[in-house]
Coordinates of C-alpha atoms and ligand atoms in Angstrom, one line a residue:
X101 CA 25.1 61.5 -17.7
X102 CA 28.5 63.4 -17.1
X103 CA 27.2 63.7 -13.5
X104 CA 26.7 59.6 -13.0
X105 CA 29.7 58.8 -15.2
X106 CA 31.5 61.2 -12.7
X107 CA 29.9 59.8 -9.6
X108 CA 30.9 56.2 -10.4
X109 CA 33.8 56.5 -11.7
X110 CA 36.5 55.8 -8.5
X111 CA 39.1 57.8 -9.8
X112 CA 37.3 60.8 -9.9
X113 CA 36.7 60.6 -5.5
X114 CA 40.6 60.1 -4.9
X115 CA 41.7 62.6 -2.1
X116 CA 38.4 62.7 -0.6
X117 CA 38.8 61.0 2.6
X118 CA 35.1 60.7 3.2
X119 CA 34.3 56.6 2.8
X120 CA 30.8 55.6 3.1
X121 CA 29.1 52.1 3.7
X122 CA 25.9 52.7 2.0
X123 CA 26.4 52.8 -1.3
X124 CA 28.7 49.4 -0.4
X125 CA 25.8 48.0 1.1
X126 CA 22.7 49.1 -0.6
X127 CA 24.7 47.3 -4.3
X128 CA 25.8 44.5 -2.5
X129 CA 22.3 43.9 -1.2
X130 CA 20.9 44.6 -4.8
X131 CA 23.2 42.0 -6.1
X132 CA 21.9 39.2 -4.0
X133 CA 18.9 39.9 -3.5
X134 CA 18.5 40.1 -8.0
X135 CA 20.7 36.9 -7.9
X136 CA 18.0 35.1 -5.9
X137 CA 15.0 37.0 -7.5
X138 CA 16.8 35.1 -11.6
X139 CA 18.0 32.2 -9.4
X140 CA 16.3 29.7 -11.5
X141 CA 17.3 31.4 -15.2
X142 CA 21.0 31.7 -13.7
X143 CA 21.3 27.8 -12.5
X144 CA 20.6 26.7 -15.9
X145 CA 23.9 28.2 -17.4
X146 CA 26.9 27.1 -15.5
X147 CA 29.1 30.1 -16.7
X148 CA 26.6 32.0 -15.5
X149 CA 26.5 30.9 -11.9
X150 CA 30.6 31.4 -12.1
X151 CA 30.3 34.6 -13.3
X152 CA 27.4 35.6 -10.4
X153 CA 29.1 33.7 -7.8
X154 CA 32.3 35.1 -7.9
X155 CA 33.5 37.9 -10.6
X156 CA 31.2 39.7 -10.2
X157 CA 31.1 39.7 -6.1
X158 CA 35.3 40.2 -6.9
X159 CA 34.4 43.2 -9.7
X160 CA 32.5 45.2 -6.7
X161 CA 35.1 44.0 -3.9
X162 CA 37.4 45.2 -6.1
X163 CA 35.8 48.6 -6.9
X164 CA 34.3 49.1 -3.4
X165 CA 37.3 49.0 -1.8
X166 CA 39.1 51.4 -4.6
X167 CA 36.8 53.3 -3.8
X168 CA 35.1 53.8 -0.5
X169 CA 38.5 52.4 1.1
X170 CA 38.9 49.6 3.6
X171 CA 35.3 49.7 5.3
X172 CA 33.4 49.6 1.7
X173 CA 35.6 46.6 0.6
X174 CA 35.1 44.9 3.8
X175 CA 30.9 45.6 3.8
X176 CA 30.9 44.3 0.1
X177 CA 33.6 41.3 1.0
X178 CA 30.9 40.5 4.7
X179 CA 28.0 40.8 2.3
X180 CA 29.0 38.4 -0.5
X181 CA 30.2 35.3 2.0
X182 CA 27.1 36.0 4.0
X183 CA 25.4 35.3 1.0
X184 CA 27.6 32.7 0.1
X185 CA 26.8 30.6 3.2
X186 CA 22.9 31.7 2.6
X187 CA 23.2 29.9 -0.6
X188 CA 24.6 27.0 0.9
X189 CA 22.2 26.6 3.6
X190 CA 19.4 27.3 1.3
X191 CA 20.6 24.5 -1.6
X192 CA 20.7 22.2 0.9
X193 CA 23.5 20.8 0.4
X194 CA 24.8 17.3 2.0
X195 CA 28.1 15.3 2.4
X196 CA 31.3 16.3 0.5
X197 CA 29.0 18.6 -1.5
X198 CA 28.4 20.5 1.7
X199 CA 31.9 20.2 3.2
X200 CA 34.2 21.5 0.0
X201 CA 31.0 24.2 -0.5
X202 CA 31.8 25.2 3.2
X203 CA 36.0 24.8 2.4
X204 CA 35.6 27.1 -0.8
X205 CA 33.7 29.9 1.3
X206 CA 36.3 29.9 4.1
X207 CA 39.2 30.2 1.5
X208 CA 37.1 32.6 -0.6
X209 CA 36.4 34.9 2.3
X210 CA 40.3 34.8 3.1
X211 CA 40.9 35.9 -0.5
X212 CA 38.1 39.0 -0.5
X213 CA 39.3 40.1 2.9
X214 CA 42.7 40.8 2.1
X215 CA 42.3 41.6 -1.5
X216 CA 39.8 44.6 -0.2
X217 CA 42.4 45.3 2.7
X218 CA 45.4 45.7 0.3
X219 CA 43.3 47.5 -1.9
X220 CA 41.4 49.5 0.5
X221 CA 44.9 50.3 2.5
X222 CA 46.1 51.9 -0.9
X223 CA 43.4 53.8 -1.9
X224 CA 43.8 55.4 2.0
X225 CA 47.5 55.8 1.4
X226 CA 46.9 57.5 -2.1
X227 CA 44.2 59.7 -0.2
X228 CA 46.5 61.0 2.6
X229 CA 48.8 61.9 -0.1
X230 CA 47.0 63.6 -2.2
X231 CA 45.2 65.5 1.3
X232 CA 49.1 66.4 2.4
X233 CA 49.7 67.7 -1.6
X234 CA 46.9 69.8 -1.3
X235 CA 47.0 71.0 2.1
X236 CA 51.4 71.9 0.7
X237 CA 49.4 73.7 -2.7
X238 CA 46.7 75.7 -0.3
X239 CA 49.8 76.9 2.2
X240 CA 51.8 78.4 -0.9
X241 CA 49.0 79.6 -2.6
X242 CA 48.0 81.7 0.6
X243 CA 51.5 83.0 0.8
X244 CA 51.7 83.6 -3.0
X245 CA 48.3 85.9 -2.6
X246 CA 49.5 87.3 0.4
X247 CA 53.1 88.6 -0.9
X248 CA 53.4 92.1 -2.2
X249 CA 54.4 91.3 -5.5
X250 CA 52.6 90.4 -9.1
X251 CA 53.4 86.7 -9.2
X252 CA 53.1 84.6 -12.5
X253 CA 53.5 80.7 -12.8
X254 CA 53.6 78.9 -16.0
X255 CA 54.7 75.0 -17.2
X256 CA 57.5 74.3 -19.1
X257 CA 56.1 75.7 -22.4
X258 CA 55.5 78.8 -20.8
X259 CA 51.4 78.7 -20.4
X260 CA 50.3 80.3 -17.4
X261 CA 49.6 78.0 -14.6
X262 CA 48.9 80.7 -11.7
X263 CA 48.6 84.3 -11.2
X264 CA 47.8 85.7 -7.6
X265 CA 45.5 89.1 -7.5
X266 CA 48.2 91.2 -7.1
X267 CA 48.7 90.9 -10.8
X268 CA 45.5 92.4 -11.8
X269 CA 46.1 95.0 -9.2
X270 CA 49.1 96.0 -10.6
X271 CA 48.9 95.6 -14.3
X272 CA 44.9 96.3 -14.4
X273 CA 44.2 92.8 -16.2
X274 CA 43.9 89.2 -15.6
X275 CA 46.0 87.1 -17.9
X276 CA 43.5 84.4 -19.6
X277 CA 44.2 80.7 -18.4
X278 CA 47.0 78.9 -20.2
X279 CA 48.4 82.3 -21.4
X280 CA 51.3 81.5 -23.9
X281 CA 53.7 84.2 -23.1
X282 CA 56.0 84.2 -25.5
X283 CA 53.8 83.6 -28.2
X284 CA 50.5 85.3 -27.5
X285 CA 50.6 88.9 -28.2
X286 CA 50.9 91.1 -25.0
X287 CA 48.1 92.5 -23.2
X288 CA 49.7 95.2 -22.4
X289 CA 51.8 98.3 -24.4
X290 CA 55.3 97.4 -22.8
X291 CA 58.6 99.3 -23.4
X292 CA 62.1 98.3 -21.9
X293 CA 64.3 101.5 -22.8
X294 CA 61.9 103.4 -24.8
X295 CA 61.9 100.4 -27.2
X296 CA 58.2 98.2 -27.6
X297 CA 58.3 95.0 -26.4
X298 CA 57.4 92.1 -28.6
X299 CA 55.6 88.7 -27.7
X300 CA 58.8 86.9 -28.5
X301 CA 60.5 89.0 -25.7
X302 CA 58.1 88.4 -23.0
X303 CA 60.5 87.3 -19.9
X304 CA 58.9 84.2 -18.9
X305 CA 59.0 82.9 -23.0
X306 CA 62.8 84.2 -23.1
X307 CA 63.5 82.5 -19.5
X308 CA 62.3 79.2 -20.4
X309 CA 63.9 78.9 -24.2
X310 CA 67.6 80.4 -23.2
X311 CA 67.3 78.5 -19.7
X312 CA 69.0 81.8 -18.2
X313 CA 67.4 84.3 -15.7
X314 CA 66.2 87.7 -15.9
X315 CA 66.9 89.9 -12.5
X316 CA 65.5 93.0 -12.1
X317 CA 64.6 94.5 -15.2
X318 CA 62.7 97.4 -15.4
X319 CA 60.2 98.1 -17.9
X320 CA 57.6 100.9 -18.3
X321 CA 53.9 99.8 -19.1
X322 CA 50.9 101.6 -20.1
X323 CA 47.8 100.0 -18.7
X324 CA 44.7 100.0 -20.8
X325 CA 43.1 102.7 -18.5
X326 CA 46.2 104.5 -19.8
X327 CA 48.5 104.7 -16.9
X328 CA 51.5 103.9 -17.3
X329 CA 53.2 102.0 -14.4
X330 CA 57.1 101.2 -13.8
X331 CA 57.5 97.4 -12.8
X332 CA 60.8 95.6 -11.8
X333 CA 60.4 92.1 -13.3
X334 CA 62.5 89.1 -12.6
X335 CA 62.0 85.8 -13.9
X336 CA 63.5 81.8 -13.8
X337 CA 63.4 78.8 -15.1
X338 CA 62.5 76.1 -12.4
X339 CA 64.8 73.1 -13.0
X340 CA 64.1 69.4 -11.4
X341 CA 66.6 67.4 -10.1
X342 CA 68.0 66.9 -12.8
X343 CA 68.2 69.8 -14.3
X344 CA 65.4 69.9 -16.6
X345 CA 63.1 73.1 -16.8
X346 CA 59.4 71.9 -15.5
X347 CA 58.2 75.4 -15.0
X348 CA 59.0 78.9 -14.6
X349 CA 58.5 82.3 -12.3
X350 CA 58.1 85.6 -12.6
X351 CA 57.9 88.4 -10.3
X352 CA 57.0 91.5 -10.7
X353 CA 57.3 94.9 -8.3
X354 CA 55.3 97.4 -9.4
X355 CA 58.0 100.6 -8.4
X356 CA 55.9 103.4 -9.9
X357 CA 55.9 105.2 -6.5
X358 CA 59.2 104.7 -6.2
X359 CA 60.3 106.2 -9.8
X360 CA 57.9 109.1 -8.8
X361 CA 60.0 109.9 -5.5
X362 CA 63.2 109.5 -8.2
X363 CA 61.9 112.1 -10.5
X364 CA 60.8 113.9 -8.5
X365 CA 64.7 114.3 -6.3
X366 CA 65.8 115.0 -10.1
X367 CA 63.8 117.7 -10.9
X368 CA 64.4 119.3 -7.5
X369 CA 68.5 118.5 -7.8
X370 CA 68.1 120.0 -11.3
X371 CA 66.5 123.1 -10.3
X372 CA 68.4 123.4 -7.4
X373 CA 71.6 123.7 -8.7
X374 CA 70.6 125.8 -11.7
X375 CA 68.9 128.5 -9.1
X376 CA 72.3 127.7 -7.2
X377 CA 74.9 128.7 -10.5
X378 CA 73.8 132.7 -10.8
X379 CA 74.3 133.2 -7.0
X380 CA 77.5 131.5 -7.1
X381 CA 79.1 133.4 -9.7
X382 CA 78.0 137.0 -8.8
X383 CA 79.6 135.9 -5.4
X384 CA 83.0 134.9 -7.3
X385 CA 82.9 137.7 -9.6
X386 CA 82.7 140.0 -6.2
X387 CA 85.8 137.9 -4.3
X388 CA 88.1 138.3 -7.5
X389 CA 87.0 142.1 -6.9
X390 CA 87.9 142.4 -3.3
X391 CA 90.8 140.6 -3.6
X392 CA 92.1 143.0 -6.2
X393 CA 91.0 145.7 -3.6
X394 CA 92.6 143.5 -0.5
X395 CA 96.1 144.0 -2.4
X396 CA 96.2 147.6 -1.7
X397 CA 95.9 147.4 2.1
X398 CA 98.1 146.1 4.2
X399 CA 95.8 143.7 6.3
X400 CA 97.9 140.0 6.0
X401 CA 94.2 138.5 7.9
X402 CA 92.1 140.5 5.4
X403 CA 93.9 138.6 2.6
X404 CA 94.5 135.3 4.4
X405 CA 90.5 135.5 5.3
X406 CA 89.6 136.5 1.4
X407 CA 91.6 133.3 0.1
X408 CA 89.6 130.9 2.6
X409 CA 86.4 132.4 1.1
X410 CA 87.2 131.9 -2.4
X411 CA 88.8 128.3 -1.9
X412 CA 84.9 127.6 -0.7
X413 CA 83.3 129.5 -3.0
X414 CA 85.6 128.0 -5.3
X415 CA 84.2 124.2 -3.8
X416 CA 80.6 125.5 -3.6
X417 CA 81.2 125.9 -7.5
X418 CA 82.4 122.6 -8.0
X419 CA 79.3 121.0 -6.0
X420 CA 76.8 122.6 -7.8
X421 CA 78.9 121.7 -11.3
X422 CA 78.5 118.1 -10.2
X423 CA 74.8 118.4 -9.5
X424 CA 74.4 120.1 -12.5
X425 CA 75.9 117.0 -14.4
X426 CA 74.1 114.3 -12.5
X427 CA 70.7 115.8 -13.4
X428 CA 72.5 116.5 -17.2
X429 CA 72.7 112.5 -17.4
X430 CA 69.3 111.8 -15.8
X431 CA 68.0 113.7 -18.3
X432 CA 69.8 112.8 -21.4
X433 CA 71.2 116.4 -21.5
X434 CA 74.9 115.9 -21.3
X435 CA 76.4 117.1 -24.2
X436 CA 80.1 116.7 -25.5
X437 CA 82.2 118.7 -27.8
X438 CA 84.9 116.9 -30.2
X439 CA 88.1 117.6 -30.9
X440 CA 91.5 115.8 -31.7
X441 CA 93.6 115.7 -28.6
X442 CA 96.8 115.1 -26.7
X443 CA 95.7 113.3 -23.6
X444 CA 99.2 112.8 -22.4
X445 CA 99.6 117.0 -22.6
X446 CA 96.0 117.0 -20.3
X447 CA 97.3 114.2 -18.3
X448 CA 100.8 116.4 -17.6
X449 CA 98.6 119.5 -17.3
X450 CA 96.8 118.2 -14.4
X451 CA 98.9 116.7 -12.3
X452 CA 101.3 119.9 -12.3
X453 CA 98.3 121.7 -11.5
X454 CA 97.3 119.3 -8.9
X455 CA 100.7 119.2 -7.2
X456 CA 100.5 122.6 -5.7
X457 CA 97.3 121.7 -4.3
X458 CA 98.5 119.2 -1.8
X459 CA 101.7 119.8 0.3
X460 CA 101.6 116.3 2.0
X461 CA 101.5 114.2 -1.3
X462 CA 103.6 114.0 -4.1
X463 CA 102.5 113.3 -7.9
X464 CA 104.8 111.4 -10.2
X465 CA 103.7 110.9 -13.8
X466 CA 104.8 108.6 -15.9
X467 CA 104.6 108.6 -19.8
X468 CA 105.3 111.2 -22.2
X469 CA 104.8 110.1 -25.9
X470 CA 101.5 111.7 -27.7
X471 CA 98.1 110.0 -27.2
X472 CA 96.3 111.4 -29.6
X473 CA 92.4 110.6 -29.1
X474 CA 89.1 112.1 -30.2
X475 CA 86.5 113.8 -27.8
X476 CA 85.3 116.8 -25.6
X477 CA 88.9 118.0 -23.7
X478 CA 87.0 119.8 -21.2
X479 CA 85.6 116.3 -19.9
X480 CA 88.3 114.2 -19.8
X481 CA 90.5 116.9 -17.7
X482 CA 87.3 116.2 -15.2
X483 CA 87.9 112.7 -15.2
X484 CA 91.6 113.1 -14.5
X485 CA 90.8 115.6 -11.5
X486 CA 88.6 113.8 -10.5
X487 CA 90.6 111.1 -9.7
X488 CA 93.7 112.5 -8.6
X489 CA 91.9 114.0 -6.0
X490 CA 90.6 111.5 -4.8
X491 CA 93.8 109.9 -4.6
X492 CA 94.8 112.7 -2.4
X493 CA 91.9 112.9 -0.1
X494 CA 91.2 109.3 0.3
X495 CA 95.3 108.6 1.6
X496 CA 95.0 110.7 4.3
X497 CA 98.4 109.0 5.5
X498 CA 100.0 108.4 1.8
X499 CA 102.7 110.9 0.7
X500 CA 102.7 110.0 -2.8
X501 CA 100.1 109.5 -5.7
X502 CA 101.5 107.5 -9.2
X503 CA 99.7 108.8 -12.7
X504 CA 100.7 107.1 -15.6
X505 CA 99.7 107.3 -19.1
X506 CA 100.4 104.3 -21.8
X507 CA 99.3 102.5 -25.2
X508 CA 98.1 99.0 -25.5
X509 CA 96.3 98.0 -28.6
X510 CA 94.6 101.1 -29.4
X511 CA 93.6 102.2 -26.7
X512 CA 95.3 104.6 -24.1
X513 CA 95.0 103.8 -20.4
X514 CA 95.6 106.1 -17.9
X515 CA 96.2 105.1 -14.4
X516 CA 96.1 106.6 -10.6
X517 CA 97.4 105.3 -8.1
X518 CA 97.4 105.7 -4.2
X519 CA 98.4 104.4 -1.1
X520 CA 95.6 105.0 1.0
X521 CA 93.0 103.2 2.6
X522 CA 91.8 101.5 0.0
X523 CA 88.0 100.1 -1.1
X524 CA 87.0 96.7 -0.6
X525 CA 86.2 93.8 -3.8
X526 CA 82.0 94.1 -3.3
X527 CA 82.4 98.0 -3.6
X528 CA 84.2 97.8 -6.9
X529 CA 81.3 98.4 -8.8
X530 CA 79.1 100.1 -6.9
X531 CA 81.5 102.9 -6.1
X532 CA 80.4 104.0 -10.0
X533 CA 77.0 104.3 -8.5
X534 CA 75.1 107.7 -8.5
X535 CA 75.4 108.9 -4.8
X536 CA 77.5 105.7 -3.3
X537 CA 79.6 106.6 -0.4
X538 CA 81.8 103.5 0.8
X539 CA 80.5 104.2 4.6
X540 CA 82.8 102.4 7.2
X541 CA 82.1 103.2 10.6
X542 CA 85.6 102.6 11.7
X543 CA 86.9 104.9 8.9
X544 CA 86.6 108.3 9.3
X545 CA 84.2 109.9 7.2
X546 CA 85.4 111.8 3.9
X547 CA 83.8 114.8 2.6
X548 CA 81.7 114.2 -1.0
X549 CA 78.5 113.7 -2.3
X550 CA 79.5 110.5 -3.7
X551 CA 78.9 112.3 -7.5
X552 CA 82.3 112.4 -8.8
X553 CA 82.8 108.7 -10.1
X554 CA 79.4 108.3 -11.4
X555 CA 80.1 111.3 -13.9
X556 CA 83.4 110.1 -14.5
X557 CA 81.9 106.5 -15.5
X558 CA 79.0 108.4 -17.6
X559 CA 82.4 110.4 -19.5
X560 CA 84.4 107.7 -20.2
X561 CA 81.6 105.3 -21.5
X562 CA 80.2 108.2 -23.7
X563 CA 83.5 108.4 -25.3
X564 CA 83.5 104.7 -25.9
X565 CA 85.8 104.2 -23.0
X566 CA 86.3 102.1 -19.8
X567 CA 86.4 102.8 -16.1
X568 CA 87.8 100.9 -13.3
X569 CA 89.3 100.4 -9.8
X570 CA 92.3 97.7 -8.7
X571 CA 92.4 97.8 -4.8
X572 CA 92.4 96.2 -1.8
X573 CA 91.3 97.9 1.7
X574 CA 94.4 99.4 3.4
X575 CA 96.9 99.0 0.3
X576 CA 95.4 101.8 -1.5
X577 CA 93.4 101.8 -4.7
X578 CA 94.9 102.2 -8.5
X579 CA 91.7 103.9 -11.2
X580 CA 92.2 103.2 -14.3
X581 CA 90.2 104.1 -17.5
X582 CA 90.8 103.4 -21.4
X583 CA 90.3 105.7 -24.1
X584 CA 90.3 104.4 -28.2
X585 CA 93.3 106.0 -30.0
X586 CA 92.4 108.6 -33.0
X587 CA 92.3 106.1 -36.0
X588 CA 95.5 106.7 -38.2
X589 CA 93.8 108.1 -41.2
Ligands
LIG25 P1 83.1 111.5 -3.3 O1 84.5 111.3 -3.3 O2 82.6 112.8 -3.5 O3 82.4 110.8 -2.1 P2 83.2 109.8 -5.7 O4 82.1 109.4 -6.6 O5 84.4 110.5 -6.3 O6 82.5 110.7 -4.6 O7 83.7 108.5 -4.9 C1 82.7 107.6 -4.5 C2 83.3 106.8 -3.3 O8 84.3 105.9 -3.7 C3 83.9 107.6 -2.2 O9 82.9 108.1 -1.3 C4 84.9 106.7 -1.6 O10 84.3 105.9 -0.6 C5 85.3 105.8 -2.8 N1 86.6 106.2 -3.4 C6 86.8 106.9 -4.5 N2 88.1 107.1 -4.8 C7 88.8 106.4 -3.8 C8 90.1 106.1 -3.5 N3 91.1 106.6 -4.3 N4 90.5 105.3 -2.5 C9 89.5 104.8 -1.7 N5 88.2 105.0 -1.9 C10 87.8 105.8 -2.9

């Protein structure tokens, strides 16, 4: 029944661009040929005649047309004057009888023609748009299967629409149709920073109810076969034109391979540079010897030779203290002493330290009232070396470097300040990142590993602090970071 309802029912065949003349024909010929057959039953009613004569030859025009297009309207509209004139010729009709019978046919057939034309022409139209609709949806839907990435589509309330196979690839499952993210529980075990994720979190639910987009957060999953796999999800609304949210997107990267390599560049930088630290500082312990022996000869090279082999072993240290760090943060291992402290006396320290180091550049320091704050000395002192050298080794053509220290509503900022080449607005933040160079290849290249800021960022923000850079390429670059004053108590 579902099947016949389905098969007549017009609607049901637009887009298919298949039109057919026999079902036109074979109904058409029905019709007359049962209108002839109750002929005599029909002429007795008047209505009825009316009715067989012409709605009902209109009804199937009508519906021909809508449906097998311009050829079945036209067969049904050819079929129901020819029998029009057939009855007219087989009445026998004579006189004015026979001319307005003849008059009403001609006008009639005018009528069905280009009522089945119109509505055959539409029914084409509506056809070759639906064809060039589909033929758009099959061309994405090929490249969404064929792209890389897990690909999720949902409607505006955030039930699944489409998923491409890479999303049972990568997460192991297939979402069930009309998924409500957002409001179905997960499929999946899903932590973003060690911390579950919940149904009401899912990105596509969050996308579509805060209208804002997620870029490239990572989460960690545990499939239901138990591995767990690191995927970079982003997600967005999709707006119309006027701004409404019809749907929304979500991709997702599955980087497990990637955090692999990561881990596994950790574990070797972490072992590396704690095989690194005993070599390192038997080698210092035996310099400080020799140069104690060095003083009793009288050998000016000997000396000169022994003081440019502890100023590297002196660097090597340094390095492998950096790498040390970095694989300290990776792994949540960086630990801080605390203790009340004069950060203008560290500040001062330093740069009078410092200023014997460079003979090019001069360090001026301004500020000298207390700062007291609260944290591991050690660590800041880092920072502050940190900094000031690279003041000094990024203004290769600078002569003088600016430190100041001040107050501003509870916090103390310190600031250094260069003249030398500078860093560029887009590298602001990234300079912060774990191994970022700024590589130029018009500039000379610097010496580094591209450590130092990141550990300074990770110190400052672990002691509730703030980090930054003012600069412009060539007019030198002032680093600043804050610090919260010791509370009076
Ligand atoms: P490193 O100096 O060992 O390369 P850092 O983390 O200290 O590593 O600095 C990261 C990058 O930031 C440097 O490679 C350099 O490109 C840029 N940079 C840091 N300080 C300055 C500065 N004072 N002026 C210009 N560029 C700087």
């Amino acid at each position: 029944m579902k099947k016949l309802f389905h098969y007549l029912n017009p609607i049901a065949h637009l887009g298919e661009r298949k039109y057919s003349i026999v079902l036109p024909l074979a109904v058409m010929l029905f019709f007359c040929l049962s209108s002839e057959l109750f002929a005599y039953q029909i002429a007795k009613d008047p209505m009825i005649v009316g009715m067989y004569a012409i709605l009902i030859p209109i009804a199937f025009i009508i519906y021909f047309a809508f449906r097998e297009g311009i050829k079945g309207g036209t067969i049904a509209t050819i079929i129901t004057i020819l029998y029009y004139f057939y009855i007219i010729y087989t009445r026998h009709y004579q006189g004015n009888q026979l001319n307005s019978a003849i008059e009403t046919t001609i006008i009639l057939a005018f009528v069905y023609f280009s009522m089945s034309s119109i509505i055959g022409w539409l029914k084409q139209t509506i056809d070759t748009l639906i064809e060039r609709e589909s033929d758009e949806r099959q061309r994405l839907e090929a490249i969404i299967q064929q792209l890389p990435v897990g690909i999720l589509l949902t409607d505006k309330e955030a039930r699944l629409l489409h998923q491409n196979k890479q999303i049972e690839q990568i997460l192991g499952i297939k979402f069930p149709s009309k998924f409500h993210f957002g409001k179905d529980e997960p499929l999946l075990k899903g932590s973003l920073d060690g911390k579950q994720v919940k149904a009401s979190e899912a990105p596509l639910g969050y996308v579509i109810t805060k209208g804002r987009a997620i870029v490239n957060r990572e989460y960690a999953f545990q499939r239901n076969d138990n591995a767990v796999k690191y995927l970079q999800v982003s997600a967005s609304p999709i707006r119309n034109r006027h701004g409404k949210i019809i749907a929304a997107a979500q991709i997702i990267t599955d980087i497990t391979h990637q955090k692999e390599l990561e881990k596994q560049k950790d574990d070797f930088l972490s072992m590396a540079s704690h095989e690194l630290k005993t070599p390192i500082t038997s080698m210092k312990m035996f310099i400080d010897l020799q140069t104690r022996q060095l003083q009793t000869i009288k050998s000016e090279k000997a000396r000169y030779y022994n003081e440019r082999i502890k100023d590297q072993a002196n660097r090597l240290k340094e390095l492998t203290n950096d790498l040390l760090d970095v694989s300290r943060i990776q792994t949540g291992k960086l630990r801080f002493t605390k203790e009340d402290f004069d950060l203008t006396e560290i500040v001062t320290d330093t740069v009078e330290g410092l200023s014997g180091t460079t003979k090019k550049h001069k360090l001026f320091l301004k500020g000298k009232t207390k700062t007291i704050i609260s944290g591991d000395r050690y660590r800041i002192y880092q920072v502050i070396v940190n900094l000031i050298t690279n003041a000094i080794k990024y203004s290769p053509n600078g002569n003088k470097v600016n430190v100041a220290i001040k107050k501003i509503n509870n916090y103390a900022i310190v600031s250094v300040q260069d003249f030398g080449i500078g860093i560029k607005k887009d590298q602001h933040h990234k300079i912060f990142d774990r191994l970022y160079q700024v590589t130029d290849p018009n500039e000379k290249t610097y010496p580094g590993l591209g450590l130092g800021l990141y550990i300074s960022k990770e110190i400052i923000e672990r002691h509730h602090g703030k980090i930054w850079v003012e600069s412009e390429p060539g007019k030198g670059a002032t680093f600043l970071f804050k610090l919260p004053l010791k509370k009076k108590s």
